[in-house]
Short mmCIF file of C-alpha atoms and ligand atoms in Angstrom, two decimals:
data_model
loop_
_atom_site.label_atom_id
_atom_site.label_comp_id
_atom_site.label_asym_id
_atom_site.label_seq_id
_atom_site.Cartn_x
_atom_site.Cartn_y
_atom_site.Cartn_z
CA VAL A 239 8.32 0.11 -23.61
CA ASP A 240 5.86 2.79 -22.56
CA MET A 241 5.85 2.43 -18.77
CA GLY A 242 3.30 5.19 -18.18
CA THR A 243 0.28 4.38 -16.04
CA ALA A 244 -2.12 6.16 -13.72
CA ILE A 245 -3.42 6.30 -10.18
CA GLY A 246 -7.13 6.71 -10.81
CA SER A 247 -7.06 9.14 -13.70
CA VAL A 248 -3.84 10.89 -12.61
CA PRO A 249 -0.98 9.92 -14.97
CA ILE A 250 2.36 8.80 -13.50
CA PRO A 251 5.54 8.00 -15.46
CA SER A 252 6.42 4.74 -13.65
CA PRO A 253 4.22 1.94 -12.29
CA VAL A 254 6.62 1.37 -9.37
CA LEU A 255 5.73 3.08 -6.07
CA THR A 256 6.93 2.68 -2.52
CA ALA A 257 4.69 0.70 -0.15
CA SER A 258 3.11 2.47 2.79
CA GLY A 259 5.05 2.10 6.02
CA CYS A 260 8.22 0.78 4.42
CA SER A 261 9.93 4.06 3.52
CA ALA A 262 8.30 6.39 6.03
CA PHE A 263 8.02 9.72 4.16
CA GLY A 264 10.77 9.14 1.62
CA ARG A 265 13.67 10.91 3.30
CA GLU A 266 15.68 7.73 4.01
CA LEU A 267 15.40 6.60 0.39
CA GLU A 268 16.54 9.86 -1.15
CA PRO A 269 20.27 8.91 -1.24
CA PHE A 270 19.48 5.71 -3.15
CA VAL A 271 16.54 6.50 -5.41
CA ASP A 272 15.53 9.32 -7.75
CA LEU A 273 12.22 9.90 -5.99
CA THR A 274 10.90 12.03 -8.84
CA ALA A 275 11.35 9.11 -11.27
CA ILE A 276 9.28 6.59 -9.32
CA GLY A 277 5.50 6.53 -9.58
CA ALA A 278 4.99 8.03 -6.13
CA VAL A 279 6.03 7.82 -2.51
CA VAL A 280 3.22 6.15 -0.60
CA THR A 281 3.55 7.62 2.87
CA LYS A 282 3.29 5.82 6.22
CA SER A 283 -0.33 5.85 7.38
CA VAL A 284 -1.12 9.06 9.21
CA GLN A 285 -3.76 9.60 11.85
CA LEU A 286 -5.31 12.74 13.32
CA ARG A 287 -2.93 12.75 16.28
CA PRO A 288 0.73 11.71 16.73
CA ARG A 289 1.18 8.16 18.03
CA SER A 290 4.08 6.27 19.56
CA GLY A 291 2.88 2.83 18.47
CA ARG A 292 3.12 -0.58 20.10
CA PRO A 293 5.75 -1.81 22.60
CA THR A 294 9.14 -2.93 21.26
CA PRO A 295 10.44 -5.17 19.77
CA ARG A 296 8.29 -4.39 16.76
CA MET A 297 10.01 -6.24 13.92
CA ALA A 298 10.91 -9.91 13.52
CA GLU A 299 12.50 -11.71 10.59
CA THR A 300 11.13 -15.05 9.41
CA PRO A 301 12.80 -17.23 6.76
CA SER A 302 10.38 -15.96 4.11
CA GLY A 303 9.25 -12.55 5.28
CA MET A 304 9.05 -9.93 7.95
CA LEU A 305 6.62 -9.54 10.83
CA ASN A 306 5.89 -6.03 12.15
CA SER A 307 3.80 -4.61 14.95
CA ILE A 308 4.63 -0.93 14.60
CA GLY A 309 1.13 0.07 15.64
CA LEU A 310 0.69 3.21 13.57
CA GLN A 311 3.59 5.21 14.93
CA GLY A 312 3.63 8.60 13.28
CA PRO A 313 3.62 12.39 13.47
CA GLY A 314 -0.12 12.91 13.03
CA ILE A 315 -1.69 15.01 10.29
CA ASP A 316 -0.30 18.33 11.59
CA GLY A 317 3.27 17.05 11.43
CA LEU A 318 2.69 15.52 8.02
CA LEU A 319 1.32 18.78 6.63
CA ALA A 320 4.00 20.94 8.27
CA GLU A 321 7.12 18.84 7.63
CA GLU A 322 6.83 15.78 5.43
CA LEU A 323 4.56 16.75 2.55
CA PRO A 324 6.37 20.09 1.97
CA TRP A 325 9.71 18.22 1.89
CA LEU A 326 8.35 15.94 -0.85
CA ALA A 327 6.61 18.73 -2.78
CA GLU A 328 9.73 20.95 -2.80
CA ARG A 329 11.58 18.14 -4.55
CA GLY A 330 8.82 17.52 -7.09
CA VAL A 331 8.04 14.08 -5.62
CA ARG A 332 4.48 12.82 -6.05
CA SER A 333 2.90 11.46 -2.88
CA LEU A 334 0.05 9.05 -2.36
CA VAL A 335 -0.95 9.76 1.23
CA SER A 336 -2.04 6.85 3.39
CA ILE A 337 -4.63 7.75 6.02
CA ALA A 338 -5.84 5.69 9.00
CA GLY A 339 -8.30 6.10 11.84
CA THR A 340 -10.51 4.32 14.30
CA ARG A 341 -13.77 6.07 13.35
CA VAL A 342 -15.34 6.93 10.01
CA GLU A 343 -15.19 10.64 10.95
CA ASP A 344 -11.41 10.42 11.50
CA PHE A 345 -10.90 9.29 7.92
CA ALA A 346 -13.21 12.00 6.58
CA GLU A 347 -11.39 14.71 8.54
CA LEU A 348 -8.01 13.52 7.26
CA ALA A 349 -9.26 13.52 3.66
CA GLU A 350 -10.60 17.04 4.18
CA ARG A 351 -7.27 18.29 5.61
CA LEU A 352 -5.44 16.94 2.54
CA ARG A 353 -7.55 18.83 -0.01
CA GLY A 354 -5.46 20.92 -2.36
CA VAL A 355 -2.12 20.09 -0.70
CA PRO A 356 0.75 20.53 -3.21
CA GLY A 357 2.34 17.33 -4.45
CA VAL A 358 -0.42 15.04 -3.18
CA LEU A 359 -1.68 12.93 -6.05
CA GLY A 360 -4.24 10.93 -4.13
CA LEU A 361 -5.21 9.03 -0.99
CA GLU A 362 -4.65 5.45 0.05
CA VAL A 363 -7.23 4.68 2.70
CA ASN A 364 -5.75 2.22 5.16
CA ILE A 365 -8.70 0.23 6.46
CA SER A 366 -6.61 -2.92 6.91
CA CYS A 367 -3.85 -2.36 9.51
CA PRO A 368 -3.61 -5.63 11.45
CA ASN A 369 -1.93 -3.96 14.46
CA VAL A 370 -4.97 -2.33 16.05
CA GLU A 371 -6.67 -2.80 19.43
CA SER A 372 -9.44 -5.07 18.22
CA ARG A 373 -10.36 -6.90 15.02
CA GLY A 374 -13.49 -4.74 14.96
CA GLU A 375 -11.23 -1.81 14.01
CA VAL A 376 -10.15 -3.56 10.82
CA PHE A 377 -12.82 -1.99 8.62
CA ALA A 378 -11.62 -3.98 5.58
CA CYS A 379 -12.78 -7.21 7.24
CA ASP A 380 -16.42 -6.18 6.83
CA PRO A 381 -17.84 -4.97 3.49
CA VAL A 382 -20.34 -2.61 5.17
CA ALA A 383 -17.80 -1.01 7.54
CA ALA A 384 -15.30 -0.73 4.68
CA SER A 385 -17.78 0.99 2.38
CA ASP A 386 -18.86 3.42 5.13
CA VAL A 387 -15.26 4.65 5.41
CA ILE A 388 -14.73 4.90 1.67
CA ALA A 389 -18.02 6.75 1.06
CA ALA A 390 -17.11 9.29 3.76
CA VAL A 391 -13.59 9.77 2.38
CA ARG A 392 -14.81 10.11 -1.20
CA ALA A 393 -17.29 12.79 -0.09
CA ALA A 394 -14.71 14.74 1.96
CA ALA A 395 -11.66 14.39 -0.29
CA ASP A 396 -10.43 16.75 -2.97
CA PRO A 397 -12.36 15.77 -6.13
CA ALA A 398 -9.00 15.69 -7.96
CA HIS A 399 -7.61 13.06 -5.53
CA PRO A 400 -8.20 9.45 -6.50
CA VAL A 401 -9.19 7.39 -3.46
CA TYR A 402 -7.64 3.91 -3.21
CA ALA A 403 -8.92 1.48 -0.58
CA LYS A 404 -6.22 -0.69 0.98
CA LEU A 405 -7.59 -4.18 1.49
CA SER A 406 -6.70 -6.97 3.90
CA PRO A 407 -5.89 -10.55 2.93
CA ASP A 408 -7.45 -11.70 6.24
CA VAL A 409 -10.96 -12.12 4.81
CA THR A 410 -12.81 -15.08 3.38
CA ASP A 411 -14.02 -13.20 0.28
CA ILE A 412 -11.90 -10.27 -0.84
CA VAL A 413 -14.05 -9.80 -3.94
CA SER A 414 -17.09 -8.86 -1.85
CA VAL A 415 -15.04 -6.23 0.01
CA ALA A 416 -13.62 -4.93 -3.28
CA ARG A 417 -17.10 -4.68 -4.76
CA ALA A 418 -18.48 -2.89 -1.69
CA VAL A 419 -15.77 -0.24 -1.62
CA THR A 420 -15.88 0.43 -5.35
CA ASP A 421 -19.67 0.76 -5.14
CA ALA A 422 -19.03 3.28 -2.32
CA GLY A 423 -16.80 5.38 -4.58
CA ALA A 424 -13.26 3.99 -4.40
CA ASP A 425 -11.35 4.90 -7.55
CA GLY A 426 -8.92 2.03 -7.10
CA LEU A 427 -7.76 -0.74 -4.81
CA SER A 428 -4.45 -1.36 -3.07
CA MET A 429 -3.85 -5.03 -2.42
CA ILE A 430 -2.69 -6.28 -0.01
CA ASN A 431 -1.84 -5.15 3.50
CA THR A 432 0.13 -7.56 5.66
CA LEU A 433 -1.25 -10.92 6.77
CA LEU A 434 -1.78 -11.41 10.52
CA GLY A 435 0.98 -13.63 11.92
CA LEU A 436 2.99 -14.66 14.98
CA VAL A 437 6.59 -15.63 15.80
CA ILE A 438 7.61 -17.35 19.08
CA ASP A 439 11.24 -17.32 20.27
CA PRO A 440 12.18 -20.95 21.07
CA ASP A 441 14.69 -19.80 23.72
CA THR A 442 12.44 -17.50 25.72
CA MET A 443 9.40 -19.55 24.64
CA ARG A 444 7.42 -16.32 24.35
CA PRO A 445 6.19 -14.24 21.39
CA VAL A 446 9.03 -12.26 19.85
CA LEU A 447 7.04 -9.07 19.31
CA GLY A 448 6.03 -6.82 22.19
CA GLY A 449 2.62 -6.55 20.58
CA ILE A 450 2.42 -10.40 20.27
CA THR A 451 0.87 -10.65 16.78
CA GLY A 452 2.07 -8.69 13.77
CA GLY A 453 1.66 -8.21 10.05
CA LEU A 454 3.57 -10.58 7.76
CA SER A 455 5.10 -9.10 4.61
CA GLY A 456 7.69 -10.09 2.02
CA PRO A 457 8.02 -13.16 -0.22
CA ALA A 458 5.89 -15.28 2.17
CA ILE A 459 2.74 -13.42 1.16
CA ARG A 460 3.45 -12.91 -2.56
CA PRO A 461 1.24 -15.78 -3.81
CA VAL A 462 -1.57 -14.65 -1.48
CA ALA A 463 -1.33 -11.09 -2.81
CA LEU A 464 -1.22 -12.28 -6.40
CA ARG A 465 -4.29 -14.46 -5.84
CA CYS A 466 -6.17 -11.44 -4.42
CA VAL A 467 -5.24 -9.28 -7.43
CA TRP A 468 -6.28 -12.08 -9.79
CA GLN A 469 -9.68 -12.65 -8.14
CA VAL A 470 -10.54 -8.96 -7.92
CA HIS A 471 -9.43 -8.17 -11.50
CA ALA A 472 -11.49 -11.13 -12.77
CA ALA A 473 -14.59 -9.77 -10.99
CA LEU A 474 -13.98 -6.02 -11.52
CA PRO A 475 -11.77 -5.63 -14.60
CA GLN A 476 -12.35 -1.87 -14.89
CA VAL A 477 -11.09 -1.06 -11.38
CA PRO A 478 -7.44 0.07 -11.18
CA ILE A 479 -5.31 -2.05 -8.87
CA LEU A 480 -2.11 -1.07 -7.06
CA GLY A 481 -0.59 -4.47 -6.33
CA MET A 482 1.83 -5.24 -3.51
CA GLY A 483 3.05 -8.14 -1.39
CA GLY A 484 6.60 -9.45 -1.55
CA ILE A 485 7.65 -7.83 -4.83
CA ARG A 486 11.45 -7.91 -5.07
CA THR A 487 12.20 -8.23 -8.78
CA GLY A 488 10.85 -7.17 -12.15
CA LEU A 489 9.53 -10.69 -12.71
CA ASP A 490 7.61 -10.49 -9.41
CA ALA A 491 6.13 -7.18 -10.57
CA LEU A 492 5.34 -8.69 -13.98
CA GLN A 493 3.21 -11.38 -12.32
CA PHE A 494 1.11 -8.68 -10.59
CA VAL A 495 0.67 -6.79 -13.87
CA LEU A 496 -0.35 -9.96 -15.73
CA ALA A 497 -2.85 -10.70 -12.91
CA GLY A 498 -4.42 -7.24 -13.30
CA ALA A 499 -2.40 -4.60 -11.44
CA SER A 500 -1.72 -1.34 -13.30
CA ALA A 501 0.89 -0.28 -10.72
CA VAL A 502 2.88 -1.96 -7.96
CA SER A 503 4.33 -1.03 -4.58
CA VAL A 504 7.70 -2.32 -3.40
CA GLY A 505 7.85 -2.48 0.39
CA THR A 506 9.80 -5.02 2.44
CA ALA A 507 12.42 -5.46 -0.31
CA VAL A 508 13.74 -1.91 0.25
CA PHE A 509 14.96 -2.84 3.75
CA ASN A 510 17.60 -5.12 2.23
CA ASP A 511 18.08 -3.16 -0.99
CA PRO A 512 17.24 0.57 -0.92
CA SER A 513 17.77 0.73 -4.69
CA ALA A 514 15.06 -1.90 -5.32
CA LEU A 515 12.53 0.61 -6.67
CA GLY A 516 14.62 1.73 -9.63
CA ARG A 517 15.82 -1.81 -10.25
CA VAL A 518 12.26 -3.24 -10.31
CA HIS A 519 11.25 -0.53 -12.80
CA GLU A 520 14.16 -1.39 -15.14
CA GLU A 521 13.68 -5.15 -14.79
CA LEU A 522 9.94 -4.85 -15.42
CA ALA A 523 10.53 -2.74 -18.53
CA ALA A 524 13.02 -5.32 -19.84
CA ALA A 525 10.67 -8.21 -19.05
CA LEU A 526 7.77 -6.54 -20.89
CA SER A 527 9.95 -5.76 -23.89
CA ALA A 528 11.29 -9.34 -24.02
CA ARG A 529 7.70 -10.60 -24.15
CA GLY A 530 6.76 -8.30 -27.03
CA PHE A 531 4.68 -5.73 -25.14
CA ALA A 532 4.90 -2.17 -26.49
CA SER A 533 3.41 -0.78 -23.29
CA LEU A 534 2.73 -1.70 -19.69
CA GLN A 535 -0.97 -1.10 -20.31
CA ASP A 536 -1.08 -3.90 -22.92
CA ALA A 537 0.12 -6.37 -20.29
CA VAL A 538 -2.37 -5.47 -17.53
CA GLY A 539 -4.56 -8.53 -16.94
CA HIS A 540 -2.94 -10.46 -19.80
CA ALA A 541 -2.90 -13.72 -17.80
CA HIS A 542 -6.73 -13.75 -17.80
CA ARG A 543 -6.94 -13.89 -21.59
CA PRO A 544 -7.39 -17.25 -23.31
CA VAL A 545 -4.14 -18.59 -24.81
O1 LIG B 803 1.76 0.55 11.72
C1 LIG B 803 1.59 -0.68 11.59
O2 LIG B 803 1.78 -1.48 12.51
C2 LIG B 803 1.13 -1.26 10.33
C3 LIG B 803 0.13 -0.72 9.55
BR1 LIG B 803 -0.65 0.91 9.93
C4 LIG B 803 -0.35 -1.43 8.42
O3 LIG B 803 -1.25 -1.01 7.70
N1 LIG B 803 0.22 -2.62 8.15
C5 LIG B 803 1.20 -3.13 8.89
O4 LIG B 803 1.68 -4.23 8.60
N2 LIG B 803 1.66 -2.45 9.99
#
């Protein structure tokens, strides 16, 4: 099975990528995964300045998924450019760099700083982090705010860098947001970020997370993510989709491909199984072959076709 695909128009040999935030900048995964064989490392969202994030505890398990309130902890763009991206580039690892900010100009400046950086294949524009000060900062919840960010990033970014907009499931109509950002110049869509959630400890009778609410990931959100990919592919079949949300196995990944994703990110699953990325690639290849597909591309959106 030909597993080749692309991010925008940049070819990659595998459709399986890391998910932003779940493998930091790739270093922890290196002992378990051939990072040059996966589609790309999607880096933890970076901002203009270093940040320490929200108060601890910042992670909670639920029976079906994980809740996090990291709050954009990270080294800032200077640290990313000085330490993390060179580490990846020296090893020949492709990176899709996730950027985040609180103002449109922040995003544009980050895109500008990443122009021409070796190893960077494109940008994932995180307009959907649920762990921000106010809901007004979640640009992806408003089609106009979302498209303002994407237009500014597309104008500032390296023309060779595809720009993917990372969308939130916490909206009533994800198709209208998807349409707005693609009209504004997004080359692709990453779906979905975590779903806003809450866990209360029955013993202390208080929220478990220091930040109170958090983003829910893992198997709990897989059907939500799949529904988003389905709806957006039905409305915008030409727009490349990087699908994510609770993918643990090749058959999970297959569902996203059949719904319309041309690549997938594996996030929460790597916490329990650091080798999940390679395994999902192999299982997806076997699943496609068993169903008679000669290539991944032939299967993209297949579930929309009449039987
Ligand atoms: O850092 C976080 O708390 C975080 C981010 Br930026 C995001 O996009 N999604 C998420 O679940 N957590």
